[in-house]
Short mmCIF file of C-alpha atoms in Angstrom, two decimals:
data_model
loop_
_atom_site.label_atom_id
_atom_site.label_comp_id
_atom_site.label_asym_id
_atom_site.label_seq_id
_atom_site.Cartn_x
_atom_site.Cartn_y
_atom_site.Cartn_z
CA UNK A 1 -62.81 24.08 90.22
CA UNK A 2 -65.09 27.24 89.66
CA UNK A 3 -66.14 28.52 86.13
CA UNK A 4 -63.96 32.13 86.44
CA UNK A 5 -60.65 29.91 87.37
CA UNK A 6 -61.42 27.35 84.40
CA UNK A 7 -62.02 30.25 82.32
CA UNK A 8 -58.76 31.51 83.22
CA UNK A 9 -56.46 28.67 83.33
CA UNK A 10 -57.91 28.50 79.60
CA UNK A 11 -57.19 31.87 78.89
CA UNK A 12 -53.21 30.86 80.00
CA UNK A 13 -53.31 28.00 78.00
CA UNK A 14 -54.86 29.84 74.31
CA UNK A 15 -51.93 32.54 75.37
CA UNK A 16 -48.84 29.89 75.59
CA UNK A 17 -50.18 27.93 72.47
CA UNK A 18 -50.45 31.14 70.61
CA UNK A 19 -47.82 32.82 71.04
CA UNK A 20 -45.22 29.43 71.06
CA UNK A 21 -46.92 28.91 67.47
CA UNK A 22 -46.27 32.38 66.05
CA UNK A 23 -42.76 31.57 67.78
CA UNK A 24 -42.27 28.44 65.69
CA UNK A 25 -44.55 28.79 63.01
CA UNK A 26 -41.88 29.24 60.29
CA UNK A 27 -39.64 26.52 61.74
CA UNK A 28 -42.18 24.24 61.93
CA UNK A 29 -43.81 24.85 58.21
CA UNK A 30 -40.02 24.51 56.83
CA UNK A 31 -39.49 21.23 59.82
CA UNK A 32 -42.63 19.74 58.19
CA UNK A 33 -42.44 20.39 54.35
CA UNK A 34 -38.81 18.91 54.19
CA UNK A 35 -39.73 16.02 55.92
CA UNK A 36 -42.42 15.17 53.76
CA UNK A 37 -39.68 15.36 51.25
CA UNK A 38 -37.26 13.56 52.56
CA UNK A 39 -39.46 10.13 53.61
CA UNK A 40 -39.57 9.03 49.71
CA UNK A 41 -35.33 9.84 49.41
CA UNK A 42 -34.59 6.08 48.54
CA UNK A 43 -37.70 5.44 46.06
CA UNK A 44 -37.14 8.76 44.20
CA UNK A 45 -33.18 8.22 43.83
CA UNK A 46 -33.55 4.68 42.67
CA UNK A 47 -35.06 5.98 39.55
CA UNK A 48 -31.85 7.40 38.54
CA UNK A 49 -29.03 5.30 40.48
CA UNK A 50 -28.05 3.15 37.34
CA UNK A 51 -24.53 3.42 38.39
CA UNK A 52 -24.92 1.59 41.64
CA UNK A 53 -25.43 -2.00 39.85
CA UNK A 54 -23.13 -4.15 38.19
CA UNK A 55 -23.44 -7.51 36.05
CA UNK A 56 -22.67 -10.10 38.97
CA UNK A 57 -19.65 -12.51 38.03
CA UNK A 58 -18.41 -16.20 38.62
CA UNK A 59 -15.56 -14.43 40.58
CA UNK A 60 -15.05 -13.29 44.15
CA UNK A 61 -14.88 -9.48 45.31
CA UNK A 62 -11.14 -7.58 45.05
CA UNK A 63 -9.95 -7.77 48.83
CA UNK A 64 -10.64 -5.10 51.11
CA UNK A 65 -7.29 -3.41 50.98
CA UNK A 66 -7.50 -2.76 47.23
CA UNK A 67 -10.95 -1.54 47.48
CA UNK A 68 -8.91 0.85 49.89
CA UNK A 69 -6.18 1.59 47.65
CA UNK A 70 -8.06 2.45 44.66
CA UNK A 71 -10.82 4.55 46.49
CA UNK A 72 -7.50 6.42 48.11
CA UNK A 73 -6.17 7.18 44.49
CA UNK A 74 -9.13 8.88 43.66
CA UNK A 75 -9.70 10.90 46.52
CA UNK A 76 -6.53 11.60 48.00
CA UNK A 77 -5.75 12.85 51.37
CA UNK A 78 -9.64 12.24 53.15
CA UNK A 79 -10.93 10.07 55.54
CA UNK A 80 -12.68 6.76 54.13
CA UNK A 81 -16.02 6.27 56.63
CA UNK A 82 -17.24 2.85 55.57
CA UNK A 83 -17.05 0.59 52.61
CA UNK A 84 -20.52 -0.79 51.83
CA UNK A 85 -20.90 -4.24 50.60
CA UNK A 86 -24.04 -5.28 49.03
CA UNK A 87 -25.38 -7.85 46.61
CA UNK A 88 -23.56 -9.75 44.02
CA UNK A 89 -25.42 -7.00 41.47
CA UNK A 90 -24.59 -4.48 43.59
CA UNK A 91 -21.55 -1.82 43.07
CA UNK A 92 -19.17 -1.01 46.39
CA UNK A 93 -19.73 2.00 48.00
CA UNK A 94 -16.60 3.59 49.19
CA UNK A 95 -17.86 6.82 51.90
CA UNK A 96 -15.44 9.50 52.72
CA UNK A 97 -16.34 11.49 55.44
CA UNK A 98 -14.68 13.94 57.46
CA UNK A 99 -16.74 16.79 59.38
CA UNK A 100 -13.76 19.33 60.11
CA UNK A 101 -11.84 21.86 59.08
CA UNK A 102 -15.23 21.63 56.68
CA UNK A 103 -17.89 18.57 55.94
CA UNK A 104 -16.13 16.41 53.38
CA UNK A 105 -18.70 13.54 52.39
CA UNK A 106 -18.40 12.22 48.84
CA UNK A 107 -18.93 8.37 47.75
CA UNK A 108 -17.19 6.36 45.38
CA UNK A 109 -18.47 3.71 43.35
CA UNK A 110 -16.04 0.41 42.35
CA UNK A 111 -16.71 -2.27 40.48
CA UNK A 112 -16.99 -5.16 43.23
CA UNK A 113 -14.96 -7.53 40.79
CA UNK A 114 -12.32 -5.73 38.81
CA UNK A 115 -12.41 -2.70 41.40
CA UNK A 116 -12.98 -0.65 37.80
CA UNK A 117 -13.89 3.09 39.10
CA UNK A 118 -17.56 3.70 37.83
CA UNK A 119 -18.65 7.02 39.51
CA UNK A 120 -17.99 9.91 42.33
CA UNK A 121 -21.17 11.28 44.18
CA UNK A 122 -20.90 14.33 46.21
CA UNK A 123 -23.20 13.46 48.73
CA UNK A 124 -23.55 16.96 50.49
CA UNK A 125 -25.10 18.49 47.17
CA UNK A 126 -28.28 17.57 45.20
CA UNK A 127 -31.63 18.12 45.87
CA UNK A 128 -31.82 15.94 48.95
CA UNK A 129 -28.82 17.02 50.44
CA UNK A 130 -30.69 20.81 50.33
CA UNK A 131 -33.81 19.34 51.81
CA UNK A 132 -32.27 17.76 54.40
CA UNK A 133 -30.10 21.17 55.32
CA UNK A 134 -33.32 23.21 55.53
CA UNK A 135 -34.49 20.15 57.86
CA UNK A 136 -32.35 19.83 60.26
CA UNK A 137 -30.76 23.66 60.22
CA UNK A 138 -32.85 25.67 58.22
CA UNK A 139 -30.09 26.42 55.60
CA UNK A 140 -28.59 28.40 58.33
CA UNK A 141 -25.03 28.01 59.59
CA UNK A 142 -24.93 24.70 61.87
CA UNK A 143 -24.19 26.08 65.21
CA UNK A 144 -27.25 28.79 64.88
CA UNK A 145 -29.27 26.86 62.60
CA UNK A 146 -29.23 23.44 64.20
CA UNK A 147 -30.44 25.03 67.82
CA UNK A 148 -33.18 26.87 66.18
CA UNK A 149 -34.48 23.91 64.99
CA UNK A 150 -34.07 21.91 67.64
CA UNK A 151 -35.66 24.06 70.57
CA UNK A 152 -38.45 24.73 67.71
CA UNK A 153 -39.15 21.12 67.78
CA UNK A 154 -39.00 21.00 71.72
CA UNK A 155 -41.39 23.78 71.73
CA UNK A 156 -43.92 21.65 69.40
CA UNK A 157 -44.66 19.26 72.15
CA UNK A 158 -45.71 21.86 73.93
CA UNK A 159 -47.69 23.45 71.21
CA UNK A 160 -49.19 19.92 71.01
CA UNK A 161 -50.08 19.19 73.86
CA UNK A 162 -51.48 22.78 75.23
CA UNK A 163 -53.67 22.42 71.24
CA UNK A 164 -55.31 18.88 72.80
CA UNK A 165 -56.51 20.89 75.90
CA UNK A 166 -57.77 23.64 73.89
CA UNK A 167 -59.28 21.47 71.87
CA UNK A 168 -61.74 19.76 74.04
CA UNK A 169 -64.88 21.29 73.76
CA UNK A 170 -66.69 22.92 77.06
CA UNK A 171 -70.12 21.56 76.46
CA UNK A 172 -70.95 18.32 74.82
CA UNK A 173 -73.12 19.90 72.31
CA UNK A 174 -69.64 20.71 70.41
CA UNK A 175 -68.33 17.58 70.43
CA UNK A 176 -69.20 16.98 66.81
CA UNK A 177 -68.34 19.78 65.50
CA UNK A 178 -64.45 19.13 66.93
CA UNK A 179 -64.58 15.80 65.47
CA UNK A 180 -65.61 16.44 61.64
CA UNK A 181 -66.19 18.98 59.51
CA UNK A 182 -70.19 20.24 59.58
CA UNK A 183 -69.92 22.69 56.42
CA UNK A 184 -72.26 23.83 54.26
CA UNK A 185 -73.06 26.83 51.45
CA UNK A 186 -73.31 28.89 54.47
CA UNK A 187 -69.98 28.45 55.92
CA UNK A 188 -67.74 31.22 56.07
CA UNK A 189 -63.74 30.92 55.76
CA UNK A 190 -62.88 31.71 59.28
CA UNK A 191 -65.11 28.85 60.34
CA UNK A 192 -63.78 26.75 58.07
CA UNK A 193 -60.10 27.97 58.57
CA UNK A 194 -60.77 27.12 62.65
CA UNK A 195 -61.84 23.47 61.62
CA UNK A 196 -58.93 22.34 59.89
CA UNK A 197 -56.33 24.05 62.56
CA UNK A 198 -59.01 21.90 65.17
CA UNK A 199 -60.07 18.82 63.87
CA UNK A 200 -56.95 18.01 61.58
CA UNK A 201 -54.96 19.14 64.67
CA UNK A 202 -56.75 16.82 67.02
CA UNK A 203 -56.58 13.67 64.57
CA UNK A 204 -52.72 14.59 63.49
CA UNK A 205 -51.57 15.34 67.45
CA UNK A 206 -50.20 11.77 67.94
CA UNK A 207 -48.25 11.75 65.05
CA UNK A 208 -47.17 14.94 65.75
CA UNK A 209 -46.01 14.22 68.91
CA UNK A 210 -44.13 11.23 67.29
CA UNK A 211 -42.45 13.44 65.22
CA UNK A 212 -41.62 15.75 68.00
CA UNK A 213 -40.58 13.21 70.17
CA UNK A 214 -38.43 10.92 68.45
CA UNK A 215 -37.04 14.48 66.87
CA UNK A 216 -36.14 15.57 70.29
CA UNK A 217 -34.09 12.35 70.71
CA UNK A 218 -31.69 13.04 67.88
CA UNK A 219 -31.58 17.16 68.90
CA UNK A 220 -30.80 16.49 72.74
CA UNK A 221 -28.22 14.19 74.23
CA UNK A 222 -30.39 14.82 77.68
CA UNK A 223 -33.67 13.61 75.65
CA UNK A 224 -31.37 11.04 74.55
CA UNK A 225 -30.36 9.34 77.71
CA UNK A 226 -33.56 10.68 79.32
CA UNK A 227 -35.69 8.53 76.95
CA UNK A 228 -33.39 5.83 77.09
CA UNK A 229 -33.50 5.25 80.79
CA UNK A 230 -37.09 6.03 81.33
CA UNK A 231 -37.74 2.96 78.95
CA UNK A 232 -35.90 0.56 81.64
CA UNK A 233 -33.01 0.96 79.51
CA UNK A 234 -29.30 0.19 81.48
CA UNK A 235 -26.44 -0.24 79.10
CA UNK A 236 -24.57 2.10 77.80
CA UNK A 237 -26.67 4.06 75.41
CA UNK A 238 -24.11 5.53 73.40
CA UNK A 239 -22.08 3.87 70.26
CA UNK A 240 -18.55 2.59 71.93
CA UNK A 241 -16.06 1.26 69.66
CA UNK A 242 -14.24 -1.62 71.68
CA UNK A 243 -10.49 -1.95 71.56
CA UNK A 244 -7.88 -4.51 70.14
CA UNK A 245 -8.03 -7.79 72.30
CA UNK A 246 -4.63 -9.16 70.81
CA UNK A 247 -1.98 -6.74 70.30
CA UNK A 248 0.72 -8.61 68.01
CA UNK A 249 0.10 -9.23 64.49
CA UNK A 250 -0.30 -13.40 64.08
CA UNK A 251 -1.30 -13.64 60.42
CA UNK A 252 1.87 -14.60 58.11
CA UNK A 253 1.16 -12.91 55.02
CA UNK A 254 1.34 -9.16 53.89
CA UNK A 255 -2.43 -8.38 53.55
CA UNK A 256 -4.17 -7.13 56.71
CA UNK A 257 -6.44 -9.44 58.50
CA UNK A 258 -9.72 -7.84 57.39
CA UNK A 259 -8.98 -8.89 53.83
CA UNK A 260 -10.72 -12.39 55.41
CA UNK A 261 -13.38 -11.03 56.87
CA UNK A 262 -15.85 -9.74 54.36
CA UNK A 263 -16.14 -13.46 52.17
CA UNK A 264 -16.31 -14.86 55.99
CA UNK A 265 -19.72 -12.79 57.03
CA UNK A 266 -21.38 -13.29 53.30
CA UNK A 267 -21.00 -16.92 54.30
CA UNK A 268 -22.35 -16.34 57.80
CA UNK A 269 -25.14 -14.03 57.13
CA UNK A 270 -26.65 -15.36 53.83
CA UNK A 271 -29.29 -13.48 54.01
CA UNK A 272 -27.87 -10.05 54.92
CA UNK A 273 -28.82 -6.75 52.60
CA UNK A 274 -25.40 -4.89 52.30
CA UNK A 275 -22.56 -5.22 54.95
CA UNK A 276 -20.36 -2.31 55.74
CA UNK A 277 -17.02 -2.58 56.77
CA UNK A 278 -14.89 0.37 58.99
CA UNK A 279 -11.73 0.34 58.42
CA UNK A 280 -9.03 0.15 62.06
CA UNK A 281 -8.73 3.76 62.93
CA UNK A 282 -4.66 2.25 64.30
CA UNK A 283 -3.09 -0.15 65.82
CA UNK A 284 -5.63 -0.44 68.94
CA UNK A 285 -9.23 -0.36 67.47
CA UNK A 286 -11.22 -3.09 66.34
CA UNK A 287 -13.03 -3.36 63.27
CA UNK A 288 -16.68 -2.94 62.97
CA UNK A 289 -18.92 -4.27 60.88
CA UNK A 290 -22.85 -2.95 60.24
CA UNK A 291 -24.31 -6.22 58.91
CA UNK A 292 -27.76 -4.35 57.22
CA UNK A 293 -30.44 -7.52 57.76
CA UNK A 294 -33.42 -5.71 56.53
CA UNK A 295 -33.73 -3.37 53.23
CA UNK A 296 -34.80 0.39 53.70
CA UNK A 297 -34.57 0.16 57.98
CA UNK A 298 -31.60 0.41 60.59
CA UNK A 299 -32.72 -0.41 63.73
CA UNK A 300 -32.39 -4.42 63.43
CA UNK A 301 -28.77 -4.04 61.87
CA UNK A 302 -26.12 -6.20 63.61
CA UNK A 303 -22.67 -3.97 64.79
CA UNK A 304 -20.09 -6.72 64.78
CA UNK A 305 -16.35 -5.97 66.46
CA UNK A 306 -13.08 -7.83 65.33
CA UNK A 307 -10.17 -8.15 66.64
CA UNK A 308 -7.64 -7.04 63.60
CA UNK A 309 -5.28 -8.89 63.89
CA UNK A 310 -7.13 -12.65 64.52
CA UNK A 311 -10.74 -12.02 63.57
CA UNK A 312 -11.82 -13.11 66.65
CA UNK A 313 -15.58 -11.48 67.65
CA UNK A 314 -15.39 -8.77 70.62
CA UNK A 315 -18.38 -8.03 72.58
CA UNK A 316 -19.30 -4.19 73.34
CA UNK A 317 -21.40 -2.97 76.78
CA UNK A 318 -23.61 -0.73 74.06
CA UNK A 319 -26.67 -0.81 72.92
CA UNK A 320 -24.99 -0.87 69.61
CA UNK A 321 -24.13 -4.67 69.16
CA UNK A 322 -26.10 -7.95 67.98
CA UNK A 323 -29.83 -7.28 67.64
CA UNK A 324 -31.25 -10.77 68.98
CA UNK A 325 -29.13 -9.15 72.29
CA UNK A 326 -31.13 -6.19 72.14
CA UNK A 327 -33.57 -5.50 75.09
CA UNK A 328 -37.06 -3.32 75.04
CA UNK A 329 -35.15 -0.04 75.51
CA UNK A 330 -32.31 -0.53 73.50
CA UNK A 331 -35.10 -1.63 70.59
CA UNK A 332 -36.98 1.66 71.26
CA UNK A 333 -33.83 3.62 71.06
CA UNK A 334 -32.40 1.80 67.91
CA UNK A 335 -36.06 2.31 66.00
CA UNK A 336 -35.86 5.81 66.30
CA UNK A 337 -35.27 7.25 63.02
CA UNK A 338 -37.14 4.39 61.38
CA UNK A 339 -39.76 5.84 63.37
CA UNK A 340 -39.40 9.59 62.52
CA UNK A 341 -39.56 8.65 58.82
CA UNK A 342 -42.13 6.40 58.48
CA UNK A 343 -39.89 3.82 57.73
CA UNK A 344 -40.42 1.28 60.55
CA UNK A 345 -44.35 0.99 58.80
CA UNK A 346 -42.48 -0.42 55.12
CA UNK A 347 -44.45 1.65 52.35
CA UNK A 348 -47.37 2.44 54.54
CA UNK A 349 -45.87 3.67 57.13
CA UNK A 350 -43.89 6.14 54.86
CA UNK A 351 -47.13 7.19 53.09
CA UNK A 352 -48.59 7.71 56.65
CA UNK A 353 -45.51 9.64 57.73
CA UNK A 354 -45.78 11.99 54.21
CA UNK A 355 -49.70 12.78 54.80
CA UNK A 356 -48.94 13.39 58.73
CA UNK A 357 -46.06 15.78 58.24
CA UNK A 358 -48.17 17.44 55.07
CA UNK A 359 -50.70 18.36 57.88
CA UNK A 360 -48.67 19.34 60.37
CA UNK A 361 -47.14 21.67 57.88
CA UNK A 362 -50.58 23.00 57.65
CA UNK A 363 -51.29 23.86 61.36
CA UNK A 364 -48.86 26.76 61.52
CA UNK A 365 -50.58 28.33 58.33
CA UNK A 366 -54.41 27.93 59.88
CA UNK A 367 -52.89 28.97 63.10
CA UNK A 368 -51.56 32.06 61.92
CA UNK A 369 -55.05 33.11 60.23
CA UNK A 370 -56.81 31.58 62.87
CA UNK A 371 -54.94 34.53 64.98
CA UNK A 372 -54.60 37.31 61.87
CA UNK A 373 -58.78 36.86 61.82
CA UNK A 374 -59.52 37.31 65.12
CA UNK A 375 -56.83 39.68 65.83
CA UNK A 376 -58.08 42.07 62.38
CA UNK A 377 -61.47 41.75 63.82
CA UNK A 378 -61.15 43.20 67.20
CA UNK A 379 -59.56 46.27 65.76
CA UNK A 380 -62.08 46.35 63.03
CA UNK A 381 -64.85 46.66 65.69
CA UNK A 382 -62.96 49.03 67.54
CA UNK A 383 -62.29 50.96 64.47
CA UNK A 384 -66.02 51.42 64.01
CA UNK A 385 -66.84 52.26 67.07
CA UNK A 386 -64.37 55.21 66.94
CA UNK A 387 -65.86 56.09 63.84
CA UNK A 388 -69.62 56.31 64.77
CA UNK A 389 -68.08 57.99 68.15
CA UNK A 390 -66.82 61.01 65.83
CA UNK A 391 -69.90 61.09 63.49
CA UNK A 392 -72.31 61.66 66.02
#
């Protein structure tokens, strides 16, 4: 390829990076800074979550259908998600959640053992619940907010990925100087304001693109299934909640059948961080179970199905089931949002996530100077030369 056509298929490239980034910038400062926010959720809120722990007892756990009643009582006429099971120290979490005619998502907090109410959360207010808003939808309304993010985060892989090509340098002589930063006394702003938007850029793109990508995956059902199958993935990708195999009611007393089932799986999984139990949605669903084997991640979590009227296991064509059944690209689509926060690295990895998003914040900011400088330059010179033009 000649020199003029290089030149210009560089020319197109600067053009699409720049103007995608003064596009996005915004987005992707707001994107960033909330992220870096939201990675250390669980270790900042367990300085203040008192509530959630009980004095464990000789006793077993009220059944399932009192937990039920009581959380009913004292939230009346909503939709109970989940009911979260955790360690013999650990309070129930009862989740309401209902996202029409408007998002309804409150917790309440029983005493596993006497069933003893011990606090309400509202779970869409707080401080995370606003970082997470500005997040995912920029604090806008959902249906214009969510898309705006979204197509901003598309966008960033191709911000990305047209930065790497800019990046490399056209002689080797600047291969240093793209690699670390070479400042001195001398070194003005503008040189030092290209160097972090280059070299921070170049060392930050993979992440980035992690970010982006696995980002993209929870935005876009195409991304979705696209990344899915590309993986060698072929189940269903998608959570399916398996029907009823039985469809009389065997078991002689009053309680329901899932009354059973919770002291059943603490003796089967002894080892298990929190279990939560969904209640029959009617007479034709089975229950599911989210058996949580490792602390602060999802992706290894087992979804268990029971029949609801005998107990008896069901097995579901999803992704979404035991994780020893899991394959490659049911793994990679499971890890995703342990991925996106850092999580899937334990402390590390979140610390790695923080610092990574921190800097990406960053690139819109030098990008935008990086253009404001060389933009307020050009008509600075031809300022000038007007000037000198009109004195001579």
């Amino acid at each position: 390829m000649s020199s003029t056509k290089k030149k210009n298929r560089r020319k197109t490239i600067l053009q699409i990076h720049k103007i995608l980034g003064l596009i996005t910038g915004i987005v992707l400062f707001v994107v960033s800074i909330t992220g870096c926010l939201w990675v250390f959720k669980d270790e900042i809120e367990s300085f203040y979550d008192d509530y959630k722990y009980v004095i464990p007892q000789e006793q077993g756990f009220i059944l399932s259908s009192q937990v039920k009643s009581i959380a009913e009582q004292i939230i009346p006429n909503k939709t109970i998600h989940g009911v979260i099971y955790g360690k013999p120290n650990e309070a129930i979490e009862v989740v309401f959640y209902q996202a029409e005619p408007e998002l309804f998502y409150q917790s309440v907090f029983l005493d596993p053992y006497s069933g003893k109410f011990i606090k309400k959360v509202d779970n869409n207010s707080g401080f995370f619940a606003f970082v997470l808003k500005g997040h995912v939808r920029l604090w806008l309304p959902e249906i214009i907010g969510s898309r705006v993010v979204s197509y901003s985060i598309l966008l960033f892989l191709v911000i990305l990925i047209s930065g790497f090509f800019l990046w490399i340098p056209r002689n080797k002589k600047n291969w240093r100087q793209r690699l670390k930063f070479d400042w001195n006394s001398k070194t003005r702003w503008k040189r030092k304001n290209f160097d972090l938007h280059t070299v921070t850029g170049f060392y930050i793109s993979s992440l980035g693109l992690l970010f982006a990508f696995t980002g993209c995956v929870m935005a876009f059902n195409w991304f979705y299934f696209i990344a899915y199958i590309a993986t060698g993935g072929d189940k269903a990708p998608q959570f399916i909640m398996p029907q009823n195999i039985s469809t009389t009611i065997v078991h002689s007393n009053k309680n329901p059948a899932y009354d059973q089932l919770v002291p059943l799986l603490y003796d089967a999984y002894k080892d298990a961080q929190s279990f939560e139990l969904h209640y029959p949605e009617n007479d034709s669903t089975s229950i599911l179970v989210e058996v949580s084997n490792s602390k602060g991640v999802y992706y290894n979590m087992d979804y268990l199905f029971f029949d609801q009227n005998t107990l008896e296991a069901i097995e579901t064509t999803s992704i979404y089931g035991k994780y020893e059944d899991a394959r490659f690209a049911d793994k990679v689509i499971r890890m995703n949002y342990d991925i996106h926060v850092g999580a899937i690295g334990g402390l590390t990895g979140k610390i790695i996530a923080f610092l990574a998003s921190l800097i990406c914040a960053s690139l819109p900011v030098t990008g935008v100077l990086l253009w404001y400088g060389r933009t307020y330059k050009k008509k600075s010179k031809v300022k000038s030369r007007l000037v000198s033009a009109y004195s001579t």
